[in-house]
Short mmCIF file of C-alpha atoms and ligand atoms in Angstrom, two decimals:
data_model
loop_
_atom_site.label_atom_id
_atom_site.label_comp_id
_atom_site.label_asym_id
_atom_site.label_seq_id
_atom_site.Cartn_x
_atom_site.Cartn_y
_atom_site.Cartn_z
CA UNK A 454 60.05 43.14 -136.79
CA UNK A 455 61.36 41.29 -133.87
CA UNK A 456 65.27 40.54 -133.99
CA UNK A 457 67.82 39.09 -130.95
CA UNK A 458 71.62 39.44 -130.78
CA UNK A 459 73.94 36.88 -128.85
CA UNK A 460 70.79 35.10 -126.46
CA UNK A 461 72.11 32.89 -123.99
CA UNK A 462 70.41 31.03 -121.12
CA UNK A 463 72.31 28.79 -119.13
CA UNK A 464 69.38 27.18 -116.89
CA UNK A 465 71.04 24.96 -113.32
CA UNK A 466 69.36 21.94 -112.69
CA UNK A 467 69.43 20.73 -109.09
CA UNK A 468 68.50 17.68 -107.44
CA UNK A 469 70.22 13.77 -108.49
CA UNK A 470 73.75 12.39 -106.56
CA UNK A 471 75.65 15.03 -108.55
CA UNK A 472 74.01 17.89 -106.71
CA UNK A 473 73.20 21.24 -109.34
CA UNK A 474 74.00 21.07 -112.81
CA UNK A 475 74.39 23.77 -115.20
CA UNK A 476 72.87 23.47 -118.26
CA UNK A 477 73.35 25.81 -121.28
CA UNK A 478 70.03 26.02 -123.08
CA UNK A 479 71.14 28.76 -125.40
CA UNK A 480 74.85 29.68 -126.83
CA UNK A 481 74.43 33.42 -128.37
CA UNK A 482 71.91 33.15 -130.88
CA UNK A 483 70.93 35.87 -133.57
CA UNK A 484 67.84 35.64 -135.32
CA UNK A 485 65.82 37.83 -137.50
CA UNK A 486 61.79 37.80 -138.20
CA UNK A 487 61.09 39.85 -140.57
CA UNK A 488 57.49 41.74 -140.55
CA UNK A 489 54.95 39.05 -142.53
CA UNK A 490 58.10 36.84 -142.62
CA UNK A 491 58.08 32.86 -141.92
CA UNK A 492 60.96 31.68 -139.80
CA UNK A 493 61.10 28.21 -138.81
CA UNK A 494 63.74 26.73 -136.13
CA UNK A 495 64.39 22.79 -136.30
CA UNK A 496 66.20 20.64 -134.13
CA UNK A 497 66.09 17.56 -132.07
CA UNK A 498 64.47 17.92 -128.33
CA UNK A 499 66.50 19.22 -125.94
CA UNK A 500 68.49 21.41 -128.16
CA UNK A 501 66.87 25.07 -126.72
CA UNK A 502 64.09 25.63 -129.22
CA UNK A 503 61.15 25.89 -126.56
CA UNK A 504 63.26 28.24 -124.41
CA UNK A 505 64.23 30.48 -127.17
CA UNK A 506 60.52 30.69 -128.29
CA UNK A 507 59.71 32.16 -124.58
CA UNK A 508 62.24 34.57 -124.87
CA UNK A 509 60.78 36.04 -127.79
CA UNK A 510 57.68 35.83 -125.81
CA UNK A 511 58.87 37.24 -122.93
CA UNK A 512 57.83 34.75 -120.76
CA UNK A 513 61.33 33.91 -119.87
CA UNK A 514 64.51 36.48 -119.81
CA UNK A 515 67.87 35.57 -121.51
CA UNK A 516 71.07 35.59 -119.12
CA UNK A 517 72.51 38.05 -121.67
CA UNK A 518 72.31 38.79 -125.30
CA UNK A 519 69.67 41.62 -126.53
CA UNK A 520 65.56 41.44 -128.17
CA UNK A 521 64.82 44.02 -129.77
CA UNK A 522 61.20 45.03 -131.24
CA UNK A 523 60.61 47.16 -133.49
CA UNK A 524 63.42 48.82 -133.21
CA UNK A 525 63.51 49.29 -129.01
CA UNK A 526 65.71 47.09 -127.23
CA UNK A 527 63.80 45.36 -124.83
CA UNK A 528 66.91 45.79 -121.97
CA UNK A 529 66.32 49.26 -121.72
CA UNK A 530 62.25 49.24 -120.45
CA UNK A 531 61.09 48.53 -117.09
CA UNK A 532 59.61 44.64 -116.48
CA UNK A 533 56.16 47.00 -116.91
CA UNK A 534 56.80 48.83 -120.25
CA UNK A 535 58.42 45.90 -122.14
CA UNK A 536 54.55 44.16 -121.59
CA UNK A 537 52.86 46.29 -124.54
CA UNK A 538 55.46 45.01 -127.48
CA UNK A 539 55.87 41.60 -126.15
CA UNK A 540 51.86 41.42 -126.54
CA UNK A 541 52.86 41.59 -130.14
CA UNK A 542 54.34 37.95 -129.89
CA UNK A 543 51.52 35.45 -128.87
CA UNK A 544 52.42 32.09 -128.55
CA UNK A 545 50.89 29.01 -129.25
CA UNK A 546 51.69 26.26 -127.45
CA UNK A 547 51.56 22.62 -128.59
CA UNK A 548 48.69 21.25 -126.03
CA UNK A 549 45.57 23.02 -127.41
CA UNK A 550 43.74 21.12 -124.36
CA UNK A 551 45.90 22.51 -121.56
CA UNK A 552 46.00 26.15 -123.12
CA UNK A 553 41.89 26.65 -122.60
CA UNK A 554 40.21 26.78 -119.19
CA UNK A 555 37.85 23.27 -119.50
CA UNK A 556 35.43 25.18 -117.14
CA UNK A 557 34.71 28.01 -119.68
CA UNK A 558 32.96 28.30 -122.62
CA UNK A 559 34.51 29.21 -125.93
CA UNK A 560 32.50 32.56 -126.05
CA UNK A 561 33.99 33.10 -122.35
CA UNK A 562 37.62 32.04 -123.45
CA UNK A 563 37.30 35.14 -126.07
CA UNK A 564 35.21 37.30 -124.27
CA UNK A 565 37.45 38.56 -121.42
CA UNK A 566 40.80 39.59 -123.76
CA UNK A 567 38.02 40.77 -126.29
CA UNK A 568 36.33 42.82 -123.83
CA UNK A 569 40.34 44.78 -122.61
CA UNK A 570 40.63 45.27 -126.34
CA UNK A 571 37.70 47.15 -126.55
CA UNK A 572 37.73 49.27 -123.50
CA UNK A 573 41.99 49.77 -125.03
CA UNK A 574 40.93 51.08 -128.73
CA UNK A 575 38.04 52.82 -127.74
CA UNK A 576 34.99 50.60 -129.05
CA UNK A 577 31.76 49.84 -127.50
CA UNK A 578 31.37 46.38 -126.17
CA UNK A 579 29.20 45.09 -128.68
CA UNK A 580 32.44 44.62 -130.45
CA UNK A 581 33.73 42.26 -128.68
CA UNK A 582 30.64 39.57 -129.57
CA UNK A 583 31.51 40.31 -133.40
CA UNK A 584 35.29 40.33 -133.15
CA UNK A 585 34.73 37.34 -131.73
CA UNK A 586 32.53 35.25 -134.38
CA UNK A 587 34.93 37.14 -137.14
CA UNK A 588 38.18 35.71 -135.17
CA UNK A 589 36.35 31.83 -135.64
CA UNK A 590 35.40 32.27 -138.99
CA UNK A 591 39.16 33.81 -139.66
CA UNK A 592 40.00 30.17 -138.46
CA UNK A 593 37.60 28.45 -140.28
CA UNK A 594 35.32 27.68 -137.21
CA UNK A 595 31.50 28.20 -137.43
CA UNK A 596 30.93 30.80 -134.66
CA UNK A 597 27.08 29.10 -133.62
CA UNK A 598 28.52 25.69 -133.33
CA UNK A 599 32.21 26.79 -131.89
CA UNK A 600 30.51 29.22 -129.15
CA UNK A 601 28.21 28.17 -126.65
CA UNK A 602 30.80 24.73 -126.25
CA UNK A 603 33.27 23.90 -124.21
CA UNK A 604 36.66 22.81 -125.38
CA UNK A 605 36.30 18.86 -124.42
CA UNK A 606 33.60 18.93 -127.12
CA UNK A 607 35.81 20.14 -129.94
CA UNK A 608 38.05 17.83 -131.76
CA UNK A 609 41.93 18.75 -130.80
CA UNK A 610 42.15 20.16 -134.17
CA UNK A 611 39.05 22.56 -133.48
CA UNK A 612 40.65 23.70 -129.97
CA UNK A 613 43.81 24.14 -131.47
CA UNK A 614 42.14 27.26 -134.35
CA UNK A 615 41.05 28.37 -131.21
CA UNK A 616 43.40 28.96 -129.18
CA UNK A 617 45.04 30.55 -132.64
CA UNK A 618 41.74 32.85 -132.45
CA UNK A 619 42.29 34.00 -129.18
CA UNK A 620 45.83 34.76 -129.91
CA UNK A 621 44.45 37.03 -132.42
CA UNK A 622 42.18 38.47 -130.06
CA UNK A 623 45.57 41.32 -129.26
CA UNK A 624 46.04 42.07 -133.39
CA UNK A 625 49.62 40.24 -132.43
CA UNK A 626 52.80 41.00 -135.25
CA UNK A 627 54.17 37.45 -134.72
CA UNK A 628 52.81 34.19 -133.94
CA UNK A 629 55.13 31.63 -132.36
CA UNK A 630 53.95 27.63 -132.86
CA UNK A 631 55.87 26.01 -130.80
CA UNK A 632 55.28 22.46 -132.11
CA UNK A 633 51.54 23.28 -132.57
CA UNK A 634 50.95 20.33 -134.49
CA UNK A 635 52.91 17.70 -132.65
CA UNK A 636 49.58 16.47 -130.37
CA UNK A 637 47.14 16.51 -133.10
CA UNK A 638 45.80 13.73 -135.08
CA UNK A 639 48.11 13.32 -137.97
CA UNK A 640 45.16 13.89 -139.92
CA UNK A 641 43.80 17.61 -138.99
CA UNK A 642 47.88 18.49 -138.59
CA UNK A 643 48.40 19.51 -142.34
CA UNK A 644 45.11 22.09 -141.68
CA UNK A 645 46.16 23.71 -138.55
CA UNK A 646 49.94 24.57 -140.56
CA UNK A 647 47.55 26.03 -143.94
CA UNK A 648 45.69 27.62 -141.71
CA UNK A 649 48.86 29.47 -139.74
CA UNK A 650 50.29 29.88 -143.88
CA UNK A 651 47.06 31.50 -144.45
CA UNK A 652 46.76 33.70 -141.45
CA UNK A 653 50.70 35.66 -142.63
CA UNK A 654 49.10 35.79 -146.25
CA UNK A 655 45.89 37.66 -145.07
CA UNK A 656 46.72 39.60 -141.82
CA UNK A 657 50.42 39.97 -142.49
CA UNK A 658 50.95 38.09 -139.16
CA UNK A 659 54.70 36.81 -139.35
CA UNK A 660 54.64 33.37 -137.95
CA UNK A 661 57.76 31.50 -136.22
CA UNK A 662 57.32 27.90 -136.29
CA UNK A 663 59.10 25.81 -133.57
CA UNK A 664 59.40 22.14 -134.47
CA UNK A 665 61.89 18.76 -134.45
CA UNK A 666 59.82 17.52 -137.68
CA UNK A 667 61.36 18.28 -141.18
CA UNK A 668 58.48 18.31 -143.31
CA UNK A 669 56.89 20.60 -140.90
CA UNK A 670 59.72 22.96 -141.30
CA UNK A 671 59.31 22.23 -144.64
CA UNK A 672 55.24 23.75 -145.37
CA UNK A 673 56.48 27.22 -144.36
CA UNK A 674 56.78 27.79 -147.76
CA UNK A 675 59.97 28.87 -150.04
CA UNK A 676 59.77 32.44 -149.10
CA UNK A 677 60.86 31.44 -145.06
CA UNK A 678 64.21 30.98 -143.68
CA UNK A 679 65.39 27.95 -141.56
CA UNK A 680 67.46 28.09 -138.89
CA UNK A 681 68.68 24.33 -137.59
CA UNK A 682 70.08 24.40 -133.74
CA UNK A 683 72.32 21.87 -132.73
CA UNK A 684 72.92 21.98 -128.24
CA UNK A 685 72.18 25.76 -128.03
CA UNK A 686 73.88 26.62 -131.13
CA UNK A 687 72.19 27.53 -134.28
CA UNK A 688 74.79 25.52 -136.98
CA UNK A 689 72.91 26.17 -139.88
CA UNK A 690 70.41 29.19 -141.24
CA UNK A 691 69.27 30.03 -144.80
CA UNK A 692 66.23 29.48 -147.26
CA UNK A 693 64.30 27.04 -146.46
CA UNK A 694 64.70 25.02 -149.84
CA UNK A 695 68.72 25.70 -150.26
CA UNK A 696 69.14 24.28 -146.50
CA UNK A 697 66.75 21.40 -147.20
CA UNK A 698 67.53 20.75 -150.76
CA UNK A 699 71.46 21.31 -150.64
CA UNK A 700 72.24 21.52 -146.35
CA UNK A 701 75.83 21.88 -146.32
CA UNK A 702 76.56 21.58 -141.97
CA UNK A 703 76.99 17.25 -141.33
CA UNK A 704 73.94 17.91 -138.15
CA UNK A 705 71.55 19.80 -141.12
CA UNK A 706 72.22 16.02 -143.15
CA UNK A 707 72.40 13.73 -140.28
CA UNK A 708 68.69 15.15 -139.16
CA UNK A 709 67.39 15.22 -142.75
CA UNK A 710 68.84 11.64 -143.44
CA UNK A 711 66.81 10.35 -141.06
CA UNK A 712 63.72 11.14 -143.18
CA UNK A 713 61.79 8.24 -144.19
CA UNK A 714 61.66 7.96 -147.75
CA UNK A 715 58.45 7.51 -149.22
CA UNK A 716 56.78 5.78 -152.26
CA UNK A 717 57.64 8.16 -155.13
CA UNK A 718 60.66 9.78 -153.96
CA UNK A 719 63.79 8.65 -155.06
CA UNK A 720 66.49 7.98 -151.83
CA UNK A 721 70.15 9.57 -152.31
CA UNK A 722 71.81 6.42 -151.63
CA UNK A 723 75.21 7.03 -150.66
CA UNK A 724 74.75 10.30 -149.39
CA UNK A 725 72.88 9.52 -146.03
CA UNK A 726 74.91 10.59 -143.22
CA UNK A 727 74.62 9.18 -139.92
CA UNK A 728 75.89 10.44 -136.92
CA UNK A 729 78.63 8.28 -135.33
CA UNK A 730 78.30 7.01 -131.83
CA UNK A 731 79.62 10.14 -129.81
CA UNK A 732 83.50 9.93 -128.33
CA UNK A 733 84.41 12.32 -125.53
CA UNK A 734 83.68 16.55 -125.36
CA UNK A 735 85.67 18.62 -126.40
CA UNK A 736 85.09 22.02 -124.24
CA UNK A 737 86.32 24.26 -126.95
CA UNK A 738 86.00 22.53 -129.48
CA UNK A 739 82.49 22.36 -132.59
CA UNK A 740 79.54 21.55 -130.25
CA UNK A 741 78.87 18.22 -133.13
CA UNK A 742 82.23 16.84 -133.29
CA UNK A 743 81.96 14.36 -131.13
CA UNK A 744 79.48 12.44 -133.49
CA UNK A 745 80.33 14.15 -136.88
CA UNK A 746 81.50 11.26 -139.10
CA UNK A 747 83.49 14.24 -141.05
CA UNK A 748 85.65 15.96 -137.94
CA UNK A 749 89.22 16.90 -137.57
CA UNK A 750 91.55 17.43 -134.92
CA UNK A 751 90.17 21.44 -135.65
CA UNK A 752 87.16 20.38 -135.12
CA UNK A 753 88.25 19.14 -131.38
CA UNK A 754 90.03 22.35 -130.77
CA UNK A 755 88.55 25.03 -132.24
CA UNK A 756 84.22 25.69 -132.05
CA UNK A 757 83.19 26.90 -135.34
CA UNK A 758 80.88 30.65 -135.41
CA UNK A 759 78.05 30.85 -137.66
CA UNK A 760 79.05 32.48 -141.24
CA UNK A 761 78.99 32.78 -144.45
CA UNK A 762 81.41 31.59 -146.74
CA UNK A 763 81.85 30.50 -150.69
CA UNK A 764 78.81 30.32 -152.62
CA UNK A 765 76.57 28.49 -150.34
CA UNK A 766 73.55 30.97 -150.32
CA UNK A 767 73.37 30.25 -146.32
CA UNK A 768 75.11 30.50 -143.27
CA UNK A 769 76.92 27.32 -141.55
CA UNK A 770 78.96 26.69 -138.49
CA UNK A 771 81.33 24.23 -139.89
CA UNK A 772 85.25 23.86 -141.05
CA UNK A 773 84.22 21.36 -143.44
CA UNK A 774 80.96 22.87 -145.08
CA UNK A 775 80.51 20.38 -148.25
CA UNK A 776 76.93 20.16 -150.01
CA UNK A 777 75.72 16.86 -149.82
CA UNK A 778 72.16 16.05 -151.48
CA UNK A 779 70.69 13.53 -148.48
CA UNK A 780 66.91 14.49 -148.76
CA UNK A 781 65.11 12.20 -151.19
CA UNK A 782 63.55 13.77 -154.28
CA UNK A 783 60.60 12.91 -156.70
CA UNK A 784 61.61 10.30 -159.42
CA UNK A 785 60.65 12.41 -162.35
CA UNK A 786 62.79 15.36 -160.83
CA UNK A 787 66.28 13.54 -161.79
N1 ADP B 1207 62.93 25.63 -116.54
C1 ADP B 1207 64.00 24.88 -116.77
N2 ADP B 1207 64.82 24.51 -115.75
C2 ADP B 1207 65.90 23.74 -115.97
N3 ADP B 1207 66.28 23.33 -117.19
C3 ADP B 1207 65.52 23.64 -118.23
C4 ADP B 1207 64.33 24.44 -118.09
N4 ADP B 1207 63.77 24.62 -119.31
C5 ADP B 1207 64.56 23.97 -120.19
N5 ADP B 1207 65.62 23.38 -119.56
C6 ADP B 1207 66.71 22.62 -120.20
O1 ADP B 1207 67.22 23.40 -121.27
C7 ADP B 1207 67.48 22.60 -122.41
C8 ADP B 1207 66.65 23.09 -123.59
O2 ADP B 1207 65.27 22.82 -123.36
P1 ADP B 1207 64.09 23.25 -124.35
O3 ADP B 1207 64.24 24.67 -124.66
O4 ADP B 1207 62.82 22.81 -123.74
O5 ADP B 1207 64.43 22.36 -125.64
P2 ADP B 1207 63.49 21.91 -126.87
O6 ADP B 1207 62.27 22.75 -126.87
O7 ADP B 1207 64.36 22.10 -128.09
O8 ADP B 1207 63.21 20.46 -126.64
C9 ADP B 1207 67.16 21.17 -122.00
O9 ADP B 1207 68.37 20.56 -121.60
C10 ADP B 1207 66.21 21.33 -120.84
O10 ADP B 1207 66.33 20.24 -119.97
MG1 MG B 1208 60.25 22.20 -126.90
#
């Protein structure tokens, strides 16, 4: 179980006529993966998801705000003793080509963390060969093809269940795809997410899954929670299907209105909403309202906290919470 109170990063940009620029990446966050869980954060580009993802990593420390795994807060080890439990979190970037050495060999790419594993549990080094052609076949690679090659003679797809089987290669508690599927052929994407679905179901791995694309967000299944982040700020957080089926923050609709809708599905109509062009910031005031079609003078004053309130089965950062049905449904379902 990996969980973070309040994470803020504020990151200061320098360089350009105006000299540095501070830029808040993260606004106090709190998040929750459970153990086996599915947790998937959505939002447009920019908003902080690839720098929260490194956190959890530990490949990048917070400014202040606390990550705590299971159960030791993270603050209170040396840079040296916090290594072990953030080898629990592996991540898996989306450039499957830039993650693997092109001058090694698959079998050498999973040889040398293979080989530390073995000399750390205790096992003689002929594990590491067999670990290594169980790993492939865990990702659905054949081991005598996938082996001798090097990655430019996999498919992207191929390199990507690789790079998955090497961050398997540490028996890792939580996977984090930070849009893993964005630079693969459309066509191979929808196996690389079944496979990562299939992974939590047999290893108990919990998986995070970083991504701007809805229907990615989506395949995590019904059991995961979604958390939507709006400028540093997550505005919206519940089960998956309640937040896409029923989203109740104006960002949450805005971002699923702007799903296509396909032959089949039947389009909400009226209930699309659609971000107005944005008019002035507001310091204090809700991080959206300058292009929420529903704000108030509140709204302009006052920055709405993440909570729970009414019967909405999730959480919202919004005055003006209202359910509005924007994603398009199967014909038959109505
Ligand atoms: N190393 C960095 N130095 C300066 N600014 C950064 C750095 N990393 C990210 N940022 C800024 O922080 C914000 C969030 O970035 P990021 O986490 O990459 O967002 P996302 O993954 O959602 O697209 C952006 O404004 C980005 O420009
Ligand atoms: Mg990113």
């Amino acid at each position: 179980m990996i969980s973070g109170t309040g994470i803020t990063k504020t990151f200061t940009q320098r360089g350009g006529v105006l000299g540095a620029r501070e830029v808040p990446a993260l606004r106090g966050v709190d998040f929750a993966i459970p153990k086996g869980g599915a947790v998937s954060f959505i939002g447009e580009s920019g908003c902080g998801k690839t720098t929260l993802g490194r956190i959890i990593a530990g490949l990048e420390t917070c400014d202040s705000g606390e990550i705590v795994i299971d159960g030791v807060a993270m603050s209170s080890l040396s840079h040296r003793r916090r290594q072990p439990y953030f080898r629990r979190v592996q991540l898996i970037h989306q450039d499957p080509y830039s993650a693997l050495n092109p001058t090694r060999t698959i079998h050498q790419a999973l040889a040398a963390p293979l080989a530390l594993r073995a000399r750390q549990t205790g096992r003689p080094r002929s594990w590491a060969d067999e670990r290594a052609r169980e790993l492939l076949g865990l990702v659905g690679l054949d081991p005598g093809y996938v082996l001798p090659r090097y990655p430019h003679q996999l498919s992207g797809g191929m390199r990507q269940r690789v790079v998955i089987a090497r961050a398997l290669t540490v028996d890792p508690e939580v996977l984090v795809a930070d849009e893993a599927v964005s630079m693969i052929d459309v066509s191979l994407r929808l196996g690389i997410l079944a496979l990562l679905k299939d992974l939590r179901e047999r290893l108990g791995v919990s998986v995070l899954f970083i991504t701007h694309d809805v229907a990615t967000a989506r395949y995590i299944g019904t059991d995961g929670e979604l958390y939507v982040i709006y400028r540093g700020q997550v505005v919206e957080r519940g089960p998956v299907e309640s937040v896409i089926s029923a989203p109740v923050h104006p960002y949450t609709q805005a971002l699923l209105s702007a799903i296509p809708v396909l032959h089949g599905l039947e389009s909400p109509g009226e209930q699309r909403v659609v971000p107005v062009e944005a008019s002035g910031e507001h310091p204090d005031g809700c991080l959206f309202a300058p292009r929420c079609p529903f704000r108030t003078e509140r709204c302009e004053r006052e920055r709405p906290a993440l909570g729970r309130d009414g019967d909405v089965p999730q959480e919202h950062a919004c005055f003006h919470p209202e359910r509005r049905s924007v994603v398009a449904v199967p014909v038959s379902r109505r």
